[in-house]
Short mmCIF file of C-alpha atoms and ligand atoms in Angstrom, two decimals:
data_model
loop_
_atom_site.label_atom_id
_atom_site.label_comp_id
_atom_site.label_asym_id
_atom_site.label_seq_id
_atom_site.Cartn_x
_atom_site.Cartn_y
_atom_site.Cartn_z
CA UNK A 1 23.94 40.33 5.43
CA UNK A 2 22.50 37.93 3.35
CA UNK A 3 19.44 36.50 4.20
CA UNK A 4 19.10 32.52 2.36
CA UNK A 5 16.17 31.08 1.32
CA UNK A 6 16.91 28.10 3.57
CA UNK A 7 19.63 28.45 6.47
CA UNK A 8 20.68 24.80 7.60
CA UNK A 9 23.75 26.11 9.19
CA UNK A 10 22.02 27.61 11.86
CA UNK A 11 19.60 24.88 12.24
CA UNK A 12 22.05 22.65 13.23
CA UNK A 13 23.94 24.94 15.71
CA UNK A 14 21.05 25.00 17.56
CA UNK A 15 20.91 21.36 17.74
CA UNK A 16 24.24 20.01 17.64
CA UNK A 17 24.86 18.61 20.79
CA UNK A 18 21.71 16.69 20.17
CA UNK A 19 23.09 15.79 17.02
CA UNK A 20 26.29 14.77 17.95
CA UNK A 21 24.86 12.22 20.12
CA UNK A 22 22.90 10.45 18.05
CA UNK A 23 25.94 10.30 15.47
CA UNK A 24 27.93 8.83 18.53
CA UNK A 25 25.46 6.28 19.31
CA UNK A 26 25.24 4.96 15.69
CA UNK A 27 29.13 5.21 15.40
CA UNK A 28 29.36 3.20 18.95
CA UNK A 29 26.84 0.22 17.30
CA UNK A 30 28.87 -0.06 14.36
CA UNK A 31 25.29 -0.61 12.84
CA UNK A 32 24.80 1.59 10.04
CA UNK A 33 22.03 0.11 7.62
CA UNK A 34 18.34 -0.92 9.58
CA UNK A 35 19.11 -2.22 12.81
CA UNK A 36 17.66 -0.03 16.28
CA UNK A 37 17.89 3.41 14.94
CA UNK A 38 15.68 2.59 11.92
CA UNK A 39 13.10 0.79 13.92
CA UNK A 40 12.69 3.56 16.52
CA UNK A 41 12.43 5.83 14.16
CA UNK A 42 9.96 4.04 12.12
CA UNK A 43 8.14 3.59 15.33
CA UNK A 44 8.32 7.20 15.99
CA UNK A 45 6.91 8.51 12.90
CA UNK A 46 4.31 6.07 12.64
CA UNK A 47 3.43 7.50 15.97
CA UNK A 48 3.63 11.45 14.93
CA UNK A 49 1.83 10.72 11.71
CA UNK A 50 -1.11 8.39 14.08
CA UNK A 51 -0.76 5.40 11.86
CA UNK A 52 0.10 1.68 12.68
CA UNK A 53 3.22 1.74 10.15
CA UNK A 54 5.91 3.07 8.72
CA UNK A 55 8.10 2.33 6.86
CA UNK A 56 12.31 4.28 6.25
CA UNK A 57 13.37 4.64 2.55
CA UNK A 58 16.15 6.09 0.73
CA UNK A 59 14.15 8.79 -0.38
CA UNK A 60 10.70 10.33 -0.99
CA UNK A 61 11.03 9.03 -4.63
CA UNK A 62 11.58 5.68 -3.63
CA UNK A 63 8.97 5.92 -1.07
CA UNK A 64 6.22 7.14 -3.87
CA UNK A 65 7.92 4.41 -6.32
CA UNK A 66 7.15 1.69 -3.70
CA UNK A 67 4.08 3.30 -2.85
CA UNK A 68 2.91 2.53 -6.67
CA UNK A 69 4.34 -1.28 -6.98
CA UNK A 70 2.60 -2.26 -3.36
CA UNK A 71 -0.74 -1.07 -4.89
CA UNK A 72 0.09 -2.86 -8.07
CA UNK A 73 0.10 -0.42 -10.37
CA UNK A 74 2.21 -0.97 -13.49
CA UNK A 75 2.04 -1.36 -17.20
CA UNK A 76 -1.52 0.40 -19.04
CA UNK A 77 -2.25 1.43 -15.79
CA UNK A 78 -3.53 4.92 -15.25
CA UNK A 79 -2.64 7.39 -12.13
CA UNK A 80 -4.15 11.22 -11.77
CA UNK A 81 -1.75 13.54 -10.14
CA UNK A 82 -0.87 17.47 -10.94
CA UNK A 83 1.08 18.92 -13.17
CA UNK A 84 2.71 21.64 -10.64
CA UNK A 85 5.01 19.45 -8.30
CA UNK A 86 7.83 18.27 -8.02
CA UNK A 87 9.25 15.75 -10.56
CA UNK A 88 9.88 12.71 -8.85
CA UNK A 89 5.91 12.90 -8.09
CA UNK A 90 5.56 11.76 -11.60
CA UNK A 91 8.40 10.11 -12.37
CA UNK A 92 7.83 7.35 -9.75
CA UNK A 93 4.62 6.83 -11.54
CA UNK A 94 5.85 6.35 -14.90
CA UNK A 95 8.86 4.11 -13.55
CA UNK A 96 5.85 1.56 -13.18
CA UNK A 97 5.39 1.65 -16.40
CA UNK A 98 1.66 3.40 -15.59
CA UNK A 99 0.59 6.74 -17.42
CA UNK A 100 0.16 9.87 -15.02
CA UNK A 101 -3.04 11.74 -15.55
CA UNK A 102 -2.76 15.19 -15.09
CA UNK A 103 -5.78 17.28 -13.51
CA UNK A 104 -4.87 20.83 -12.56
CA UNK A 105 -4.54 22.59 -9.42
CA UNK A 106 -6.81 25.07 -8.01
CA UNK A 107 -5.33 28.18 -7.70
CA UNK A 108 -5.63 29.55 -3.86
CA UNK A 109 -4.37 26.30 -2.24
CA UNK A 110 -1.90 25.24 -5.33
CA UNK A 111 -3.26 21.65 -4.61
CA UNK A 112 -5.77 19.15 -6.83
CA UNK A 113 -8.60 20.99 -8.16
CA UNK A 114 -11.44 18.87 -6.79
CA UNK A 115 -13.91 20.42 -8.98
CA UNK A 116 -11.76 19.43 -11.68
CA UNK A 117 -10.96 15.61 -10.50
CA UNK A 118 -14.65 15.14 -10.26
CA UNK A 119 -15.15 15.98 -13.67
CA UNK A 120 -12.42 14.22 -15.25
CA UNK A 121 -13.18 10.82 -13.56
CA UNK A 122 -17.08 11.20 -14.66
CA UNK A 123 -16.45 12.68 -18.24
CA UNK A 124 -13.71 10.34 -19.49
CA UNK A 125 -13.60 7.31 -16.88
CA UNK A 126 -17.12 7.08 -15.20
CA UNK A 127 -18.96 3.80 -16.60
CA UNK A 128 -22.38 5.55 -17.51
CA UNK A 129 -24.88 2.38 -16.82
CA UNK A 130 -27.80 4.47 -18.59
CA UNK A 131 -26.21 4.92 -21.72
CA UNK A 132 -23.86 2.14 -21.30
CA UNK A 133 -20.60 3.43 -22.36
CA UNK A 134 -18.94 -0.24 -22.57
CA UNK A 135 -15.76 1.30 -23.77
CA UNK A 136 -15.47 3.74 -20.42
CA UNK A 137 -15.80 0.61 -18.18
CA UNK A 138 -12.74 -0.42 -20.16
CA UNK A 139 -11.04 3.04 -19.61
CA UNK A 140 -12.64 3.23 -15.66
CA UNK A 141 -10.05 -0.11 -14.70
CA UNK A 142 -7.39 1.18 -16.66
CA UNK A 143 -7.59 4.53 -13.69
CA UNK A 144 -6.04 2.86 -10.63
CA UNK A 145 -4.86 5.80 -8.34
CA UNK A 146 -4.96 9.63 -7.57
CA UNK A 147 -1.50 11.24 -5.62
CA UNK A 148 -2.76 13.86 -4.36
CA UNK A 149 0.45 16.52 -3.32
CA UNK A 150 0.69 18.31 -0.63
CA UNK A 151 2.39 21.53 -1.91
CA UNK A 152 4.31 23.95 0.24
CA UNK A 153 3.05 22.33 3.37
CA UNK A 154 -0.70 22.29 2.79
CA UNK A 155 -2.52 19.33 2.59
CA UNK A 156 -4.85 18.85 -0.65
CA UNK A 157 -8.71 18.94 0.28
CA UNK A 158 -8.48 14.93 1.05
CA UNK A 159 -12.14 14.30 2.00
CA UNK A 160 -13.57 14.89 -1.44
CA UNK A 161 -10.65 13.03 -2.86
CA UNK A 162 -11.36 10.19 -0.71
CA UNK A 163 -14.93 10.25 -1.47
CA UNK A 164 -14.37 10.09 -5.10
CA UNK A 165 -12.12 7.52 -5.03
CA UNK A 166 -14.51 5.12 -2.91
CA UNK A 167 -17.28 5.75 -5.36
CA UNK A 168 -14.43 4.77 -8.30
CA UNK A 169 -12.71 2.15 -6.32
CA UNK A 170 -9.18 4.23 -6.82
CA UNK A 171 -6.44 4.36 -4.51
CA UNK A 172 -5.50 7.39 -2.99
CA UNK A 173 -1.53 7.74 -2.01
CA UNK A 174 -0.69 11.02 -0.35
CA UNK A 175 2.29 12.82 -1.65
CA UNK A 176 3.33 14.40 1.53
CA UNK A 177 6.88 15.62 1.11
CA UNK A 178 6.34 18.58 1.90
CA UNK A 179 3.95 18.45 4.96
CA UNK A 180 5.49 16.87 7.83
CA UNK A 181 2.81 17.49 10.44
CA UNK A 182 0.02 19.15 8.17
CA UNK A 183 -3.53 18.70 9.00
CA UNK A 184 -6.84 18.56 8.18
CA UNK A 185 -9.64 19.20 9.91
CA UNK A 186 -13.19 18.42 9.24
CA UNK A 187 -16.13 16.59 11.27
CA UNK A 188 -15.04 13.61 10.22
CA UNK A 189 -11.16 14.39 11.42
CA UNK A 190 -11.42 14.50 15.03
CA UNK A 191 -8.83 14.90 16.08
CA UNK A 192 -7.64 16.40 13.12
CA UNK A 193 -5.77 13.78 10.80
CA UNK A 194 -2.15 14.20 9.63
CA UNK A 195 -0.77 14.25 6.23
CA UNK A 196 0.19 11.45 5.21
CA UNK A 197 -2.56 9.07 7.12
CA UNK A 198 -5.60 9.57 5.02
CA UNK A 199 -4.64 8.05 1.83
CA UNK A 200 -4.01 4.44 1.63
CA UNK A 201 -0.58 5.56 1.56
CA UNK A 202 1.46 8.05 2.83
CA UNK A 203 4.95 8.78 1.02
CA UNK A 204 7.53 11.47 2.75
CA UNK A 205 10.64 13.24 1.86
CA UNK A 206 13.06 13.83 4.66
CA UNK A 207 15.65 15.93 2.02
CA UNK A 208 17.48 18.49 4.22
CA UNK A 209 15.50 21.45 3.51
CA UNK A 210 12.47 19.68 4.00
CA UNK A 211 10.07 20.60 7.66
CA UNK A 212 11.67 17.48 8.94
CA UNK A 213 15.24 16.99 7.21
CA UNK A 214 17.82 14.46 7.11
CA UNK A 215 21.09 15.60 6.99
CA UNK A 216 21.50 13.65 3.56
CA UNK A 217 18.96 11.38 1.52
CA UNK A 218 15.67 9.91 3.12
CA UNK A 219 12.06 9.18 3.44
CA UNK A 220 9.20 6.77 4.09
CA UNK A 221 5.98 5.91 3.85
CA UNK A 222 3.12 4.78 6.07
CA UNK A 223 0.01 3.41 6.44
CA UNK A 224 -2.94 1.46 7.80
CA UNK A 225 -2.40 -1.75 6.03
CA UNK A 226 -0.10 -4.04 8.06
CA UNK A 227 0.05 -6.75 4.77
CA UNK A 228 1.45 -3.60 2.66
CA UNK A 229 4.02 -2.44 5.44
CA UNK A 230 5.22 -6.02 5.38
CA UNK A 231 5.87 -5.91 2.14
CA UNK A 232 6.83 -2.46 1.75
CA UNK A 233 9.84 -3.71 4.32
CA UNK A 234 11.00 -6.94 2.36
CA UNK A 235 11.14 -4.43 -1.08
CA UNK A 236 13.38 -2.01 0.49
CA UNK A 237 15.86 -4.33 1.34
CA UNK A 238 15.90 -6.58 -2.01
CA UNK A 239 13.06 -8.65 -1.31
CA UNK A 240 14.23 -10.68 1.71
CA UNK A 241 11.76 -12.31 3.99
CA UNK A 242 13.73 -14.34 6.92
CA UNK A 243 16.80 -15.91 7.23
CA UNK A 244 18.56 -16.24 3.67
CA UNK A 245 15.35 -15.98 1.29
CA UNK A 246 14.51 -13.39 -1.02
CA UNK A 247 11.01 -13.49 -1.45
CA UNK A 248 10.78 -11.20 -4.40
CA UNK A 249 12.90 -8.72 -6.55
CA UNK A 250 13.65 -5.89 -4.42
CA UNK A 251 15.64 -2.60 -4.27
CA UNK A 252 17.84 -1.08 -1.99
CA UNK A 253 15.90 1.24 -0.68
CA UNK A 254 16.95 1.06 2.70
CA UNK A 255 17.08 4.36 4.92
CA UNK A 256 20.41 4.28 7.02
CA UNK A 257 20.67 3.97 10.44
CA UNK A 258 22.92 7.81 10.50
CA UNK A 259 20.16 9.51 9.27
CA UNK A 260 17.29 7.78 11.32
CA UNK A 261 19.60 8.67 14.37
CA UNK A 262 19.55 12.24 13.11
CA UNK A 263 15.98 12.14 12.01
CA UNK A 264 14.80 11.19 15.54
CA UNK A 265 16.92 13.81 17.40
CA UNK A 266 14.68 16.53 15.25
CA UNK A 267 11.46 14.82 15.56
CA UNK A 268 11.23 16.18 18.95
CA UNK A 269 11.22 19.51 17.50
CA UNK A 270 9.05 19.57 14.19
CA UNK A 271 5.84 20.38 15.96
CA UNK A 272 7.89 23.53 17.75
CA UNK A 273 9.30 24.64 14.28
CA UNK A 274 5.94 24.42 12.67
CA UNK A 275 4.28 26.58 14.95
CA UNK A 276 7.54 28.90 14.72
CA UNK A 277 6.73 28.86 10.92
CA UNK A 278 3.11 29.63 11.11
CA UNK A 279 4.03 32.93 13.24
CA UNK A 280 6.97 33.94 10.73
CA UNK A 281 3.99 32.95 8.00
CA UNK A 282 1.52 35.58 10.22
CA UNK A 283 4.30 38.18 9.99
CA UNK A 284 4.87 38.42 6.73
CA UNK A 285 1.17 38.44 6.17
CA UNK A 286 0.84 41.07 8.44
CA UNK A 287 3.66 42.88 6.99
CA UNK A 288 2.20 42.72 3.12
CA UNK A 289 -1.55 42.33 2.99
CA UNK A 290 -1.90 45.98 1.69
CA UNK A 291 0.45 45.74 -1.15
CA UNK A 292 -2.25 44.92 -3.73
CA UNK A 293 0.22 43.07 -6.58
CA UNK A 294 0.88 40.79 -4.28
CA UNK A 295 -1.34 37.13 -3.59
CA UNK A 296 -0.34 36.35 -0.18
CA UNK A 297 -0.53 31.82 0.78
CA UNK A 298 -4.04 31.31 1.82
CA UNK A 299 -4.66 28.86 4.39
CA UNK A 300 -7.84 26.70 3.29
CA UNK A 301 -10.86 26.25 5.81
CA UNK A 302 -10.10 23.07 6.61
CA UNK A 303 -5.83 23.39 7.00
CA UNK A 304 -3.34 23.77 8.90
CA UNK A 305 -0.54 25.10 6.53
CA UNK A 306 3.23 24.08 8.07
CA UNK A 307 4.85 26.61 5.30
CA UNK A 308 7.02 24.28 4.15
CA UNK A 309 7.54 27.40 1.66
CA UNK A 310 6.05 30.87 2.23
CA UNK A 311 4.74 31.32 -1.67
CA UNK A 312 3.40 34.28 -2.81
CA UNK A 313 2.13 35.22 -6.23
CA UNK A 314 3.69 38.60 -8.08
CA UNK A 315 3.55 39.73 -11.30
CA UNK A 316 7.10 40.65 -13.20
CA UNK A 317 8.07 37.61 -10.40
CA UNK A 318 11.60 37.29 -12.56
CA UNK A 319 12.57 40.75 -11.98
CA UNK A 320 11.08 40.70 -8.47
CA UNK A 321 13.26 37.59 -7.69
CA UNK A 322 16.35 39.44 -9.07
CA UNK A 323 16.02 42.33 -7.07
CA UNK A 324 15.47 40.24 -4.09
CA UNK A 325 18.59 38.14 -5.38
CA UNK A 326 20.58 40.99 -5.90
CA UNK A 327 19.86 42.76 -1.94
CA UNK A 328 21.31 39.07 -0.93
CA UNK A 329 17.87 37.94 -0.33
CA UNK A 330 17.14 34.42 -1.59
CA UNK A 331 14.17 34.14 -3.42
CA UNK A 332 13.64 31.04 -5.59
CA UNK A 333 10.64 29.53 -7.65
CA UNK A 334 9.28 26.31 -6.89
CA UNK A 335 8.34 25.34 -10.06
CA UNK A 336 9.25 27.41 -12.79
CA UNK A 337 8.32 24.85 -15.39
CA UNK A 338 5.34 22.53 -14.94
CA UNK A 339 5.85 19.01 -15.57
CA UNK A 340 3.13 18.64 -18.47
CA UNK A 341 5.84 20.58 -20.47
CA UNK A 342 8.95 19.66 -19.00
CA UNK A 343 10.91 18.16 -22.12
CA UNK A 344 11.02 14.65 -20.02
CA UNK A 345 7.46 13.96 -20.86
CA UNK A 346 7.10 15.60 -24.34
CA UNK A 347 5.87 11.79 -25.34
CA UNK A 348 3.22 12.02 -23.00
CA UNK A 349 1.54 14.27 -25.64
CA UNK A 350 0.65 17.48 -23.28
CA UNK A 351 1.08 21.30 -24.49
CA UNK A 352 1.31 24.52 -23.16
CA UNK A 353 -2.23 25.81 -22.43
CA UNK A 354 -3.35 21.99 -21.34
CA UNK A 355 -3.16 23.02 -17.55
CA UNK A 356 -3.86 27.03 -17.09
CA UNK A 357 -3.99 27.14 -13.36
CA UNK A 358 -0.83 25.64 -13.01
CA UNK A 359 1.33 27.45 -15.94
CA UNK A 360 -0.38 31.00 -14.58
CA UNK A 361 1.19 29.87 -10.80
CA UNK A 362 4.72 28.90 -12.80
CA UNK A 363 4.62 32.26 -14.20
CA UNK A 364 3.95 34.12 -10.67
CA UNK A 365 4.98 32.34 -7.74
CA UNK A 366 7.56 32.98 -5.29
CA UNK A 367 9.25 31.69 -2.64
CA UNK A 368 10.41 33.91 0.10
CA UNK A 369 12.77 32.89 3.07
CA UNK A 370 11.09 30.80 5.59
CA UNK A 371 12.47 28.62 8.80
CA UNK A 372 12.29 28.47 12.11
CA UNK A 373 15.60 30.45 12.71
CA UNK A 374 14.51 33.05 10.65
CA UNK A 375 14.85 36.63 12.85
CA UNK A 376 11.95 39.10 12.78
CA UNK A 377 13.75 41.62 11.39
CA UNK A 378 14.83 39.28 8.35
CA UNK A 379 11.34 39.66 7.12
CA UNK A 380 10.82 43.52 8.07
CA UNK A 381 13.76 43.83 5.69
CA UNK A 382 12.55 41.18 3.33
CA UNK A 383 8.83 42.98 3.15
CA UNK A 384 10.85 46.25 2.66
CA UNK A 385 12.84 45.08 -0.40
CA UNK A 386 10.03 43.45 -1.90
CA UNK A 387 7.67 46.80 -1.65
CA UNK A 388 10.94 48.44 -2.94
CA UNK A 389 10.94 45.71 -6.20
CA UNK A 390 7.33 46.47 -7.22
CA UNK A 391 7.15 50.14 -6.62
CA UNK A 392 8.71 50.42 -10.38
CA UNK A 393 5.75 48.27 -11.30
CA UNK A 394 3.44 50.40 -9.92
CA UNK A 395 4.60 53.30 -12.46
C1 PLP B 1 6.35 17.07 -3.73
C2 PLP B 1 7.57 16.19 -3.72
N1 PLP B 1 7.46 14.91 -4.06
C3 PLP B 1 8.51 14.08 -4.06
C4 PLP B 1 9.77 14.52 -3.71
C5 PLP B 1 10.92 13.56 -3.78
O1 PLP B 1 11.61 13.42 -2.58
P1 PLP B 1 13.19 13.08 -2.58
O2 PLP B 1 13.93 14.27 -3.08
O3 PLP B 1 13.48 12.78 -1.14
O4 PLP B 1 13.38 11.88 -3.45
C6 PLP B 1 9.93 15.84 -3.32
C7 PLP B 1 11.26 16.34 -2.93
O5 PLP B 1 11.61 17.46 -3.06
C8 PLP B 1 8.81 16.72 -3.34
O6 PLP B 1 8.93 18.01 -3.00
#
């Protein structure tokens, strides 16, 4: 039997009725672009992620992408983010026509190294009023955001991040794709805040695979700031305010009413298949902490991890992920090649060596099966291949 990396199939038998109704209901309406569905929805997750707003898009790269033009970030413009994450996190700054700034990740949370942020903004930014660096106040308002991303399902260590960006009057939009209904916790986070609602804004993925997943393209973004979720709602639909004007440019950004239906029939369930995740995530841990090759997920002090992916560090991880592949179980790597040194942004100047954290965790890391459907006994087997893989490595 093979045992997939994700398993969508049986997701949605144990949901289809509830599936099948919304579908009904949106086919009954005839309205299949905004309209009811959308708002709820919006309403919903605005709700689930305890902000004022949200907002549907097409996608978590259009989200981010609007995220960026709301804030007004554009040409010269400078925005940190990391080098290990997904594309479209940096892609959707450069669309702008801004520069990403890479800063590398720490290594036991895979998320931005605050140590690291800190001493990038005061090294090459940071206006130095003793010395009187002219030149760095130039470079300081060229800096006009961090995107902080919250890899795997566990939120970056936002408090510090927020705190530097204060001091540096930066804006701080949360990359949150991959942690529908992550937390963080800290005195100041009572109750604890969701991803998403810390930054000024929050941008989400609902891909299929995703914690939360659409059963095709969509995402959104909220926040605080009712002026920005305003706007964020005329650009998604090509600018228009009321009646026939178009206020501005837009894009079509819209998230359809189909997959807003489908996306509220599994809201009801995220929090239950989160906590199902975090006990699969406790059984393999409990299953592998004494094999010493491996680096187990680490949840940080002030997380709650959703394992969005269960990633684990290995060495040999290629021939680890083949033997895996070849007992029909289906490891993957999430991200092979960090984006620093993806041929897309050769331009940008960056070489291998720039970011070591993250090229050492492209080298190692490994994503194991993890969803709520997954059986017990898939990851008794799973443990047993992978102790199987590295016993050659052991000699
Ligand atoms: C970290 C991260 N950012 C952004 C995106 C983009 O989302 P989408 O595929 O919905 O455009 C993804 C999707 O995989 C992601 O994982």
């Amino acid at each position: 039997m093979r045992i997939p990396l994700v398993d969508l199939r049986r997701q949605h038998r144990s949901i289809r009725k509830r599936i099948h109704s919304a579908i009904k209901r949106v086919l009954k309406s005839g309205c299949f672009v905004l309209g009811e569905e959308v708002a709820r929805f919006e309403r919903e997750w605005a709700a689930y992620c305890g902000v004022p707003h949200a907002v549907g898009t097409a996608s978590g790269a259009a989200a981010l992408h609007l995220a960026m033009l709301v804030l007004g970030i554009g040409p010269g413009d400078e925005v940190i983010t990391v080098p290990f994450t997904f594309i479209a996190t940096v892609s959707e700054i450069t669309r702008t026509g801004a520069r990403p700034i890479f800063v590398d990740i720490e290594p036991r949370s895979y998320t931005l190294d605050i140590a690291r942020l800190a001493e990038k903004i005061e090294r090459e930014y940071a206006f130095n009023e003793r010395i009187g660096y002219l030149v760095n106040r130039a470079t300081l308002r060229r800096l006009k955001a961090i995107v902080p991303v919250h890899l795997y399902g566990q939120m970056a260590d936002m408090r510090p991040i927020l705190e530097l960006a204060r001091r540096y009057n930066l804006r701080v939009v949360e990359d949150a794709a991959q942690a529908h209904g992550a937390e963080y916790r800290s005195e100041a986070d009572s109750p604890p805040a969701k991803a998403g609602s810390m930054g000024d804004i929050g941008c989400f993925s609902f891909y299929p695979s995703k914690n939360l997943g659409a059963y095709g393209e969509a995402g959104a973004i909220v926040t605080r700031d009712s002026a920005w979720a305003a706007r964020l709602r005329r650009l998604v639909n090509n600018g228009r305010g009321d009646g026939p004007w178009h206020l501005e440019e837009g894009f079509n950004y819209r998230l359809d009413a189909l997959q807003a239906a489908i996306l509220r029939a599994k809201l009801r369930y995220l929090d239950r298949w989160n906590e199902r995740r975090r006990e699969l995530a406790a059984l393999y841990r409990q299953k592998l902490s004494d094999v010493e090759e491996i680096a187990l997920p680490e949840e940080m002090p002030y997380a709650r991890h959703v394992y969005h992916l269960f990633v684990i560090r290995v060495p040999n991880r290629d021939r680890i992920r083949q033997a895996l592949n070849e007992q029909g179980i289906g490891a993957a790597v999430h991200y092979p090649v960090p984006v620093h040194v993806q041929p897309a942004y050769r331009h940008l100047g960056y070489a291998p060596g720039d970011f070591p954290v993250a090229e050492a965790c492209a080298r190692t890391v490994l994503s194991l099966p993890l969803y709520p459907e997954l059986r017990e006994k898939d990851i008794v087997r799973i443990a047993r291949a992978l102790r199987e893989a590295l016993r050659p490595a052991r000699g």
